[in-house]
Amino acid sequence: MKISYYGHSAFMLDEGKIKIFIDPYLRGNGIELDALDISNLSHIFVTHGHSDHLGDTIELALKTGALVVSNAEIIRYLKSKGLENTHSMYISGSWEFTFGRVKMTTALHGSGIYEGDLILYGGNPCGYLLNVGGKKIYHAGDTGLSYEMKLLEDENIDIAMLPIGGNYTMDIDDALKAIEFIKPKKVIPMHFLKKPLIDIDPCDFAVRVKEVDTIVLREKESVEI
Ligand code: NI
Ligand code: MN
């Protein structure tokens, strides 16, 4: 499986017939949709309603017909924008998708959808635990450190994508604690750089991680796992 990073919290998991985007914040991050190979995009997972995560979900879904997965409030919002191929879940719920089982996990954060001057209610923010291509992948979404993460230790997670930028989410110190709780085999930092208040160097995180492989991906970089 190929994991491609598009900056911030946007990842594509490419497993041949299955191509999954998580939090596809692209154009706002200077990445044009035309520049991506999304012809066979099959699924989009959205962790919460903030624009740097909901991102280009609507355009990508309308272009590709990919199944969009999120909480029920965000799915209802997306349906009002014309999306038909959707699946709503709630925290602790899991579902067997065509590629494998996915569990929605807790996140400590907000989820409002900003539309003009309005803030629409976006339900609870979340993370996802995905079984795909024989691997267990955890995308934490935007979250603070929580003791709930200790529950993930039993999952034997192969790769954990964790926010490290601080201010809006865990910082490096808290992400290190999260690794102690989760005990993943590998970790990929996310939610840093390019925005005010989270402009930190992921290498400062990587050098402090012990006993777990850290994969620092820069924008548009990929890794085969
Ligand atoms: Ni957020
Ligand atoms: Mn965010």
Coordinates of N, CA and C and ligand atoms in Angstrom, one line a residue:
M1 N 0.8 -1.2 0.0 CA 0.0 0.0 0.0 C 0.9 1.2 0.0
K2 N 0.4 2.2 -0.8 CA 1.1 3.5 -0.8 C 0.4 4.5 0.0
I3 N 1.1 5.2 0.9 CA 0.5 6.3 1.6 C 1.1 7.6 1.1
S4 N 0.2 8.5 0.6 CA 0.7 9.8 0.1 C 0.2 10.9 1.0
Y5 N 1.1 11.9 1.3 CA 0.7 13.0 2.2 C 0.6 14.2 1.3
Y6 N -0.5 15.0 1.6 CA -0.7 16.2 0.9 C -0.7 17.4 1.8
G7 N 0.1 17.3 2.9 CA 0.2 18.4 3.8 C -1.0 18.4 4.8
H8 N -0.8 19.1 5.9 CA -1.8 19.2 7.0 C -2.2 17.8 7.5
S9 N -3.5 17.5 7.3 CA -3.9 16.1 7.8 C -4.4 15.3 6.6
A10 N -4.0 15.6 5.4 CA -4.6 15.0 4.2 C -3.7 13.8 3.7
F11 N -4.2 12.7 3.7 CA -3.5 11.5 3.3 C -4.3 10.7 2.3
M12 N -3.6 10.1 1.3 CA -4.3 9.1 0.4 C -3.7 7.8 0.7
L13 N -4.6 6.8 0.9 CA -4.1 5.4 1.0 C -4.5 4.7 -0.3
D14 N -3.5 4.2 -1.0 CA -3.7 3.6 -2.3 C -3.3 2.1 -2.3
E15 N -4.3 1.3 -2.5 CA -4.2 -0.1 -2.4 C -4.7 -0.8 -3.7
G16 N -4.3 -0.2 -4.8 CA -4.8 -0.7 -6.1 C -6.2 -0.3 -6.4
K17 N -7.1 -1.2 -6.2 CA -8.5 -0.9 -6.5 C -9.1 0.0 -5.5
I18 N -8.6 0.0 -4.3 CA -9.1 0.9 -3.3 C -8.2 2.1 -3.1
K19 N -8.8 3.3 -3.2 CA -8.1 4.5 -3.0 C -8.9 5.4 -2.0
I20 N -8.3 5.7 -0.9 CA -9.0 6.4 0.2 C -8.3 7.7 0.5
F21 N -9.1 8.7 0.5 CA -8.6 10.0 1.0 C -9.1 10.3 2.4
I22 N -8.2 10.8 3.2 CA -8.7 11.2 4.6 C -8.4 12.7 4.7
D23 N -9.4 13.4 5.1 CA -9.3 14.9 5.2 C -8.7 15.6 4.1
P24 N -9.3 15.6 2.9 CA -8.7 16.1 1.7 C -8.8 17.6 1.6
Y25 N -7.9 18.3 2.4 CA -7.8 19.7 2.3 C -6.7 20.0 1.3
L26 N -7.0 20.4 0.1 CA -6.1 20.5 -1.0 C -5.9 21.9 -1.6
R27 N -7.0 22.4 -2.2 CA -6.8 23.7 -2.9 C -6.5 24.8 -1.9
G28 N -7.0 24.7 -0.7 CA -6.7 25.7 0.4 C -5.2 25.6 0.8
N29 N -4.6 24.5 0.4 CA -3.2 24.2 0.8 C -2.3 24.3 -0.5
G30 N -2.9 24.9 -1.6 CA -2.1 25.1 -2.8 C -2.0 23.9 -3.7
I31 N -2.8 22.9 -3.5 CA -2.7 21.7 -4.3 C -3.9 21.6 -5.2
E32 N -3.7 21.7 -6.5 CA -4.8 21.6 -7.5 C -5.4 20.2 -7.6
L33 N -6.7 20.1 -7.7 CA -7.3 18.7 -7.8 C -6.8 18.1 -9.1
D34 N -6.7 18.9 -10.2 CA -6.3 18.3 -11.5 C -4.9 17.6 -11.5
A35 N -4.1 18.1 -10.5 CA -2.7 17.5 -10.4 C -2.7 16.1 -9.7
L36 N -3.9 15.7 -9.2 CA -3.9 14.4 -8.5 C -4.5 13.3 -9.4
D37 N -4.0 12.1 -9.1 CA -4.6 10.9 -9.8 C -5.7 10.4 -8.9
I38 N -6.9 10.9 -9.2 CA -8.1 10.6 -8.4 C -9.1 9.8 -9.2
S39 N -8.7 9.3 -10.3 CA -9.7 8.7 -11.2 C -10.4 7.5 -10.6
N40 N -9.8 6.8 -9.7 CA -10.4 5.6 -9.1 C -10.5 5.8 -7.6
L41 N -10.7 7.1 -7.2 CA -10.9 7.4 -5.7 C -12.2 6.7 -5.3
S42 N -12.1 5.9 -4.2 CA -13.2 5.0 -3.8 C -13.9 5.5 -2.6
H43 N -13.1 6.1 -1.6 CA -13.6 6.5 -0.3 C -13.0 7.8 0.1
I44 N -13.8 8.6 0.8 CA -13.3 9.8 1.5 C -13.8 9.8 2.9
F45 N -12.8 9.9 3.9 CA -13.2 9.9 5.3 C -12.9 11.3 5.8
V46 N -13.9 11.9 6.5 CA -13.8 13.2 7.0 C -13.8 13.2 8.6
T47 N -12.8 13.7 9.2 CA -12.8 13.6 10.7 C -13.6 14.7 11.4
H48 N -13.8 15.9 10.8 CA -14.6 16.9 11.4 C -14.9 18.0 10.4
G49 N -15.7 19.0 10.9 CA -16.2 20.0 9.9 C -15.4 21.1 9.6
H50 N -14.2 21.3 10.3 CA -13.4 22.5 10.0 C -12.9 22.4 8.5
S51 N -12.7 23.6 8.0 CA -12.5 23.7 6.5 C -11.1 23.1 6.2
D52 N -10.2 23.0 7.1 CA -8.9 22.4 6.8 C -8.9 20.9 6.9
H53 N -10.1 20.3 6.9 CA -10.3 18.9 7.0 C -11.4 18.4 6.0
L54 N -12.5 19.1 6.1 CA -13.6 18.9 5.2 C -13.1 19.2 3.8
G55 N -12.3 20.3 3.7 CA -11.6 20.7 2.5 C -12.3 20.6 1.2
D56 N -11.8 19.8 0.3 CA -12.4 19.6 -1.1 C -13.2 18.4 -1.2
T57 N -13.8 17.9 -0.1 CA -14.6 16.7 -0.1 C -15.7 16.8 -1.1
I58 N -16.4 17.9 -1.2 CA -17.6 18.0 -2.0 C -17.2 17.8 -3.5
E59 N -16.1 18.6 -3.9 CA -15.7 18.6 -5.3 C -15.2 17.2 -5.7
L60 N -14.4 16.6 -4.8 CA -13.8 15.3 -5.1 C -14.9 14.2 -5.2
A61 N -15.9 14.3 -4.3 CA -16.9 13.3 -4.3 C -17.8 13.5 -5.6
L62 N -18.1 14.7 -5.9 CA -18.9 14.9 -7.1 C -18.2 14.5 -8.4
K63 N -16.8 14.7 -8.4 CA -16.0 14.3 -9.6 C -15.9 12.8 -9.7
T64 N -15.7 12.1 -8.6 CA -15.4 10.7 -8.6 C -16.5 9.7 -8.2
G65 N -17.5 10.2 -7.5 CA -18.5 9.3 -7.0 C -18.0 8.6 -5.8
A66 N -16.9 8.9 -5.2 CA -16.4 8.2 -4.0 C -17.4 8.2 -2.9
L67 N -17.4 7.2 -2.1 CA -18.2 7.1 -0.9 C -17.7 8.0 0.2
V68 N -18.5 8.9 0.7 CA -18.0 9.8 1.7 C -18.5 9.3 3.1
V69 N -17.5 9.2 4.0 CA -17.8 8.7 5.4 C -17.5 9.8 6.4
S70 N -18.5 10.1 7.3 CA -18.3 11.1 8.4 C -19.4 10.9 9.4
N71 N -19.4 11.8 10.4 CA -20.5 11.7 11.3 C -21.8 12.1 10.7
A72 N -23.0 11.8 11.3 CA -24.3 12.0 10.7 C -24.5 13.5 10.4
E73 N -24.1 14.4 11.2 CA -24.3 15.9 11.0 C -23.6 16.3 9.7
I74 N -22.3 15.9 9.6 CA -21.6 16.3 8.4 C -22.1 15.7 7.2
I75 N -22.5 14.4 7.3 CA -23.1 13.7 6.1 C -24.4 14.4 5.7
R76 N -25.2 14.8 6.7 CA -26.5 15.5 6.3 C -26.1 16.8 5.6
Y77 N -25.1 17.5 6.1 CA -24.7 18.8 5.4 C -24.2 18.5 4.0
L78 N -23.5 17.4 3.8 CA -23.0 17.1 2.5 C -24.1 16.6 1.5
K79 N -25.1 16.0 2.1 CA -26.2 15.6 1.3 C -27.0 16.9 0.7
S80 N -27.0 17.9 1.6 CA -27.7 19.2 1.2 C -26.9 19.8 0.1
K81 N -25.6 19.4 -0.1 CA -24.8 20.0 -1.2 C -24.8 19.1 -2.4
G82 N -25.6 18.0 -2.4 CA -25.8 17.2 -3.6 C -25.1 15.9 -3.6
L83 N -24.4 15.5 -2.5 CA -23.7 14.2 -2.4 C -24.7 13.2 -2.1
E84 N -24.7 12.1 -2.8 CA -25.6 11.0 -2.6 C -25.0 9.7 -2.0
N85 N -23.7 9.5 -2.4 CA -23.0 8.3 -2.0 C -22.3 8.5 -0.6
T86 N -23.0 8.3 0.5 CA -22.5 8.7 1.8 C -22.7 7.6 2.8
H87 N -22.0 7.6 3.9 CA -22.2 6.7 5.0 C -21.9 7.4 6.3
S88 N -22.8 7.4 7.2 CA -22.6 8.1 8.5 C -22.4 7.1 9.6
M89 N -21.5 7.5 10.5 CA -21.2 6.6 11.7 C -21.1 7.5 12.9
Y90 N -21.0 6.9 14.0 CA -20.7 7.6 15.2 C -19.5 7.0 16.0
I91 N -19.0 7.8 16.9 CA -17.8 7.3 17.7 C -18.1 6.0 18.4
S92 N -17.1 5.1 18.3 CA -17.1 3.7 18.7 C -17.8 2.8 17.8
G93 N -18.6 3.3 16.8 CA -19.2 2.5 15.8 C -18.2 2.0 14.8
S94 N -18.4 0.8 14.3 CA -17.5 0.3 13.2 C -18.4 -0.3 12.1
W95 N -17.8 -0.4 10.9 CA -18.5 -0.9 9.8 C -17.6 -1.6 8.8
E96 N -18.1 -2.7 8.2 CA -17.3 -3.4 7.3 C -17.4 -2.8 5.9
F97 N -16.4 -2.0 5.5 CA -16.5 -1.5 4.1 C -15.9 -2.5 3.1
T98 N -15.9 -2.2 1.8 CA -15.5 -3.1 0.8 C -14.1 -3.6 1.0
F99 N -13.2 -2.7 1.6 CA -11.8 -3.0 1.8 C -11.5 -3.5 3.2
G100 N -12.4 -3.3 4.1 CA -12.1 -3.8 5.5 C -12.9 -3.0 6.5
R101 N -12.7 -3.3 7.8 CA -13.4 -2.7 8.8 C -12.8 -1.4 9.3
V102 N -13.7 -0.4 9.6 CA -13.3 0.9 10.0 C -14.1 1.2 11.3
K103 N -13.3 1.7 12.3 CA -13.9 2.1 13.5 C -13.7 3.6 13.7
M104 N -14.8 4.3 14.1 CA -14.7 5.8 14.4 C -14.2 5.9 15.8
T105 N -13.2 6.7 16.0 CA -12.6 6.9 17.4 C -12.8 8.3 17.9
T106 N -12.6 8.4 19.2 CA -12.8 9.7 19.8 C -11.8 10.8 19.4
A107 N -12.2 12.0 19.5 CA -11.2 13.1 19.3 C -11.7 14.2 20.2
L108 N -10.8 15.0 20.8 CA -11.1 16.1 21.6 C -10.9 17.4 20.8
H109 N -11.9 18.0 20.3 CA -11.8 19.1 19.4 C -13.1 19.7 19.1
G110 N -13.3 20.6 18.1 CA -14.5 21.1 17.6 C -14.9 20.5 16.3
S111 N -16.0 20.8 15.7 CA -16.4 20.3 14.4 C -17.3 21.2 13.6
G112 N -17.4 22.5 14.0 CA -18.3 23.4 13.3 C -17.9 23.6 11.9
I113 N -19.0 23.7 11.1 CA -18.8 24.0 9.6 C -19.0 25.5 9.4
Y114 N -18.0 26.1 8.9 CA -18.1 27.6 8.7 C -18.6 27.8 7.3
E115 N -19.7 28.5 7.3 CA -20.3 28.8 6.0 C -20.7 30.3 6.0
G116 N -19.9 31.1 5.3 CA -20.1 32.6 5.4 C -19.9 33.0 6.9
D117 N -20.9 33.7 7.4 CA -20.8 34.2 8.8 C -21.4 33.2 9.7
L118 N -22.0 32.1 9.2 CA -22.6 31.1 10.0 C -21.7 30.0 10.5
I119 N -21.9 29.5 11.6 CA -21.2 28.2 12.0 C -22.3 27.2 12.2
L120 N -22.2 26.2 11.3 CA -23.2 25.1 11.3 C -22.7 24.0 12.3
Y121 N -23.6 23.4 13.0 CA -23.2 22.3 13.9 C -22.7 21.1 13.2
G122 N -21.5 20.7 13.5 CA -20.9 19.6 12.8 C -20.7 18.3 13.6
G123 N -21.5 18.2 14.6 CA -21.4 16.9 15.4 C -20.1 16.8 16.2
N124 N -19.8 15.6 16.5 CA -18.5 15.3 17.3 C -17.4 15.1 16.3
P125 N -16.2 15.7 16.6 CA -15.0 15.3 15.8 C -14.6 13.9 16.1
C126 N -13.8 13.3 15.2 CA -13.4 11.9 15.4 C -12.1 11.6 14.8
G127 N -11.6 10.4 15.0 CA -10.5 9.9 14.2 C -11.0 8.6 13.6
Y128 N -10.1 7.9 12.9 CA -10.5 6.6 12.2 C -9.5 5.6 12.4
L129 N -9.9 4.3 12.7 CA -9.0 3.2 12.7 C -9.4 2.3 11.5
L130 N -8.5 2.3 10.6 CA -8.9 1.6 9.3 C -8.1 0.3 9.1
N131 N -8.8 -0.8 8.8 CA -8.1 -2.0 8.3 C -8.1 -2.0 6.8
V132 N -6.9 -1.8 6.3 CA -6.8 -1.7 4.8 C -5.5 -2.4 4.4
G133 N -5.6 -3.2 3.3 CA -4.4 -3.8 2.8 C -3.6 -4.6 3.8
G134 N -4.3 -5.2 4.8 CA -3.6 -6.1 5.8 C -3.0 -5.2 6.8
K135 N -3.2 -3.9 6.8 CA -2.5 -3.0 7.8 C -3.6 -2.3 8.6
K136 N -3.2 -2.0 9.8 CA -4.1 -1.2 10.7 C -3.6 0.2 10.8
I137 N -4.4 1.2 10.3 CA -4.0 2.5 10.2 C -4.9 3.4 11.1
Y138 N -4.3 4.2 11.9 CA -5.0 5.1 12.8 C -4.7 6.5 12.4
H139 N -5.8 7.2 12.0 CA -5.7 8.7 11.7 C -6.4 9.4 12.8
A140 N -5.7 10.1 13.7 CA -6.3 10.7 14.9 C -7.2 11.8 14.7
G141 N -7.2 12.4 13.5 CA -7.9 13.7 13.3 C -7.3 14.8 14.0
D142 N -8.0 15.9 14.3 CA -7.5 16.9 15.2 C -7.9 16.5 16.6
T143 N -7.0 16.4 17.5 CA -7.4 16.0 18.8 C -6.3 16.4 19.8
G144 N -6.8 16.6 21.1 CA -5.9 16.7 22.2 C -5.6 15.3 22.7
L145 N -4.6 15.3 23.5 CA -4.2 14.0 24.1 C -5.4 13.5 25.0
S146 N -5.7 12.3 24.9 CA -6.7 11.7 25.8 C -6.4 10.3 26.2
Y147 N -6.9 10.0 27.4 CA -6.6 8.7 28.0 C -7.3 7.6 27.2
E148 N -8.3 8.0 26.4 CA -9.0 7.0 25.5 C -8.0 6.4 24.6
M149 N -6.9 7.1 24.2 CA -5.9 6.5 23.3 C -5.3 5.2 23.9
K150 N -5.3 5.1 25.2 CA -4.8 3.9 25.8 C -5.5 2.6 25.3
L151 N -6.8 2.8 25.0 CA -7.6 1.7 24.5 C -7.1 1.2 23.2
L152 N -6.4 2.0 22.4 CA -5.9 1.6 21.1 C -4.7 0.7 21.2
E153 N -4.1 0.6 22.3 CA -2.9 -0.2 22.5 C -3.2 -1.7 22.1
D154 N -4.4 -2.2 22.4 CA -4.8 -3.6 22.1 C -5.0 -3.8 20.6
E155 N -5.0 -2.7 19.8 CA -5.3 -2.9 18.4 C -4.1 -3.2 17.5
N156 N -2.9 -3.2 18.1 CA -1.7 -3.5 17.4 C -1.6 -2.6 16.1
I157 N -1.7 -1.4 16.2 CA -1.7 -0.4 15.1 C -0.4 -0.4 14.4
D158 N -0.4 -0.5 13.1 CA 0.8 -0.5 12.2 C 1.3 0.9 12.1
I159 N 0.4 1.8 11.7 CA 0.8 3.2 11.5 C -0.2 4.2 12.2
A160 N 0.3 5.1 13.0 CA -0.5 6.1 13.6 C -0.2 7.5 13.0
M161 N -1.2 8.2 12.5 CA -1.0 9.5 12.1 C -1.5 10.4 13.2
L162 N -0.5 11.2 13.7 CA -0.8 12.0 14.9 C -0.5 13.5 14.7
P163 N -1.5 14.3 15.2 CA -1.2 15.8 15.1 C -0.1 16.2 16.1
I164 N 0.8 17.0 15.7 CA 1.9 17.4 16.6 C 2.0 19.0 16.7
G165 N 1.2 19.7 16.0 CA 1.4 21.1 15.8 C 1.1 22.0 17.1
G166 N 0.4 21.4 18.0 CA 0.0 22.2 19.2 C -1.0 23.3 18.9
N167 N -1.3 24.1 19.9 CA -2.3 25.1 19.9 C -3.8 24.6 19.6
Y168 N -4.0 24.0 18.5 CA -5.3 23.4 18.2 C -5.4 22.0 18.5
T169 N -4.3 21.3 18.7 CA -4.2 19.9 18.9 C -3.1 19.5 19.8
M170 N -2.8 18.3 19.9 CA -1.6 17.9 20.7 C -0.4 18.6 20.2
D171 N 0.6 18.9 21.1 CA 1.9 19.3 20.7 C 2.8 18.1 20.7
I172 N 4.1 18.4 20.5 CA 5.1 17.3 20.5 C 5.1 16.5 21.8
D173 N 5.1 17.2 22.9 CA 5.1 16.5 24.2 C 3.9 15.6 24.3
D174 N 2.8 16.1 24.0 CA 1.5 15.3 24.1 C 1.5 14.1 23.1
A175 N 2.0 14.4 21.9 CA 2.1 13.3 20.9 C 3.0 12.2 21.4
L176 N 4.1 12.6 22.0 CA 5.0 11.5 22.6 C 4.2 10.7 23.6
K177 N 3.4 11.3 24.4 CA 2.6 10.6 25.4 C 1.6 9.7 24.7
A178 N 1.0 10.2 23.6 CA 0.0 9.4 22.8 C 0.7 8.2 22.3
I179 N 1.9 8.3 21.9 CA 2.7 7.1 21.3 C 2.8 6.1 22.4
E180 N 3.1 6.5 23.7 CA 3.2 5.6 24.8 C 1.9 4.9 25.0
F181 N 0.8 5.6 24.9 CA -0.5 5.0 25.1 C -0.8 4.0 24.0
I182 N -0.6 4.4 22.7 CA -1.1 3.6 21.6 C -0.1 2.5 21.2
K183 N 1.2 2.7 21.4 CA 2.2 1.8 21.0 C 2.1 1.3 19.5
P184 N 2.0 2.2 18.6 CA 2.0 1.8 17.2 C 3.3 1.3 16.7
K185 N 3.4 0.7 15.6 CA 4.7 0.2 15.0 C 5.4 1.4 14.4
K186 N 4.6 2.3 13.7 CA 5.2 3.5 13.1 C 4.3 4.7 13.3
V187 N 4.9 5.8 13.3 CA 4.1 7.0 13.4 C 4.4 8.0 12.3
I188 N 3.4 8.7 11.8 CA 3.6 9.8 10.9 C 3.0 11.1 11.5
P189 N 3.8 12.1 11.7 CA 3.3 13.3 12.2 C 2.5 14.1 11.2
M190 N 1.5 14.9 11.7 CA 0.7 15.7 10.8 C 0.2 17.0 11.5
H191 N -0.5 17.8 10.8 CA -1.0 19.1 11.3 C 0.1 20.0 11.9
F192 N 1.0 20.3 11.0 CA 2.1 21.2 11.4 C 2.4 22.1 10.1
L193 N 3.2 23.1 10.3 CA 3.6 24.0 9.2 C 2.5 24.7 8.5
K194 N 2.9 25.8 7.8 CA 2.1 26.5 6.8 C 1.0 27.3 7.4
K195 N 0.6 27.1 8.7 CA -0.4 27.9 9.3 C 0.1 28.6 10.5
P196 N -0.4 29.7 10.8 CA 0.1 30.4 12.0 C -0.2 29.5 13.2
L197 N 0.7 29.7 14.2 CA 0.5 29.0 15.5 C 0.9 27.5 15.5
I198 N 1.1 26.9 14.3 CA 1.5 25.5 14.3 C 2.7 25.3 13.4
D199 N 3.5 26.4 13.3 CA 4.6 26.4 12.3 C 5.8 25.7 13.0
I200 N 5.8 24.4 13.2 CA 6.9 23.8 13.9 C 7.5 22.7 12.9
D201 N 8.7 22.3 13.3 CA 9.5 21.4 12.4 C 9.2 20.0 12.9
P202 N 8.7 19.1 12.0 CA 8.4 17.7 12.4 C 9.6 16.9 12.8
C203 N 10.8 17.4 12.4 CA 12.0 16.7 12.7 C 12.3 16.9 14.2
D204 N 11.8 18.0 14.8 CA 12.0 18.2 16.3 C 11.2 17.1 17.0
F205 N 10.1 16.6 16.4 CA 9.3 15.5 16.9 C 10.1 14.2 16.7
A206 N 10.5 14.0 15.5 CA 11.1 12.7 15.1 C 12.3 12.4 16.0
V207 N 13.1 13.3 16.3 CA 14.3 13.0 17.1 C 14.0 12.6 18.5
R208 N 12.8 13.0 18.9 CA 12.4 12.6 20.3 C 11.6 11.4 20.5
V209 N 11.2 10.8 19.3 CA 10.5 9.5 19.4 C 11.4 8.4 19.6
K210 N 11.2 7.6 20.6 CA 12.0 6.4 20.9 C 11.3 5.1 20.6
E211 N 12.0 4.1 20.1 CA 11.4 2.8 20.0 C 10.3 2.6 19.0
V212 N 10.0 3.7 18.3 CA 8.9 3.6 17.2 C 9.5 4.3 16.0
D213 N 9.3 3.7 14.8 CA 9.8 4.3 13.6 C 8.9 5.5 13.3
T214 N 9.6 6.6 13.0 CA 8.9 7.8 12.6 C 9.1 8.1 11.2
I215 N 8.0 8.3 10.5 CA 8.1 8.6 9.0 C 7.7 10.1 8.9
V216 N 8.7 10.9 8.6 CA 8.3 12.3 8.3 C 8.1 12.5 6.8
L217 N 6.8 12.8 6.5 CA 6.5 13.0 5.1 C 6.3 14.5 4.9
R218 N 6.9 15.0 3.8 CA 6.6 16.4 3.3 C 5.5 16.3 2.3
E219 N 5.0 17.5 2.0 CA 3.9 17.6 1.1 C 4.2 16.8 -0.2
K220 N 3.2 16.0 -0.7 CA 3.3 15.3 -1.9 C 4.3 14.1 -1.9
E221 N 4.8 13.8 -0.7 CA 5.7 12.6 -0.6 C 4.8 11.4 -0.3
S222 N 5.4 10.3 -0.6 CA 4.7 9.0 -0.4 C 5.6 8.0 0.2
V223 N 5.0 7.0 0.9 CA 5.8 5.9 1.4 C 5.1 4.6 1.1
E224 N 5.8 3.5 0.8 CA 5.2 2.2 0.6 C 5.3 1.5 1.9
I225 N 4.2 0.9 2.4 CA 4.3 0.1 3.6 C 3.8 -1.3 3.4
Ligands
NI1 NI -9.9 21.3 13.4
MN2 MN -7.3 21.3 11.8

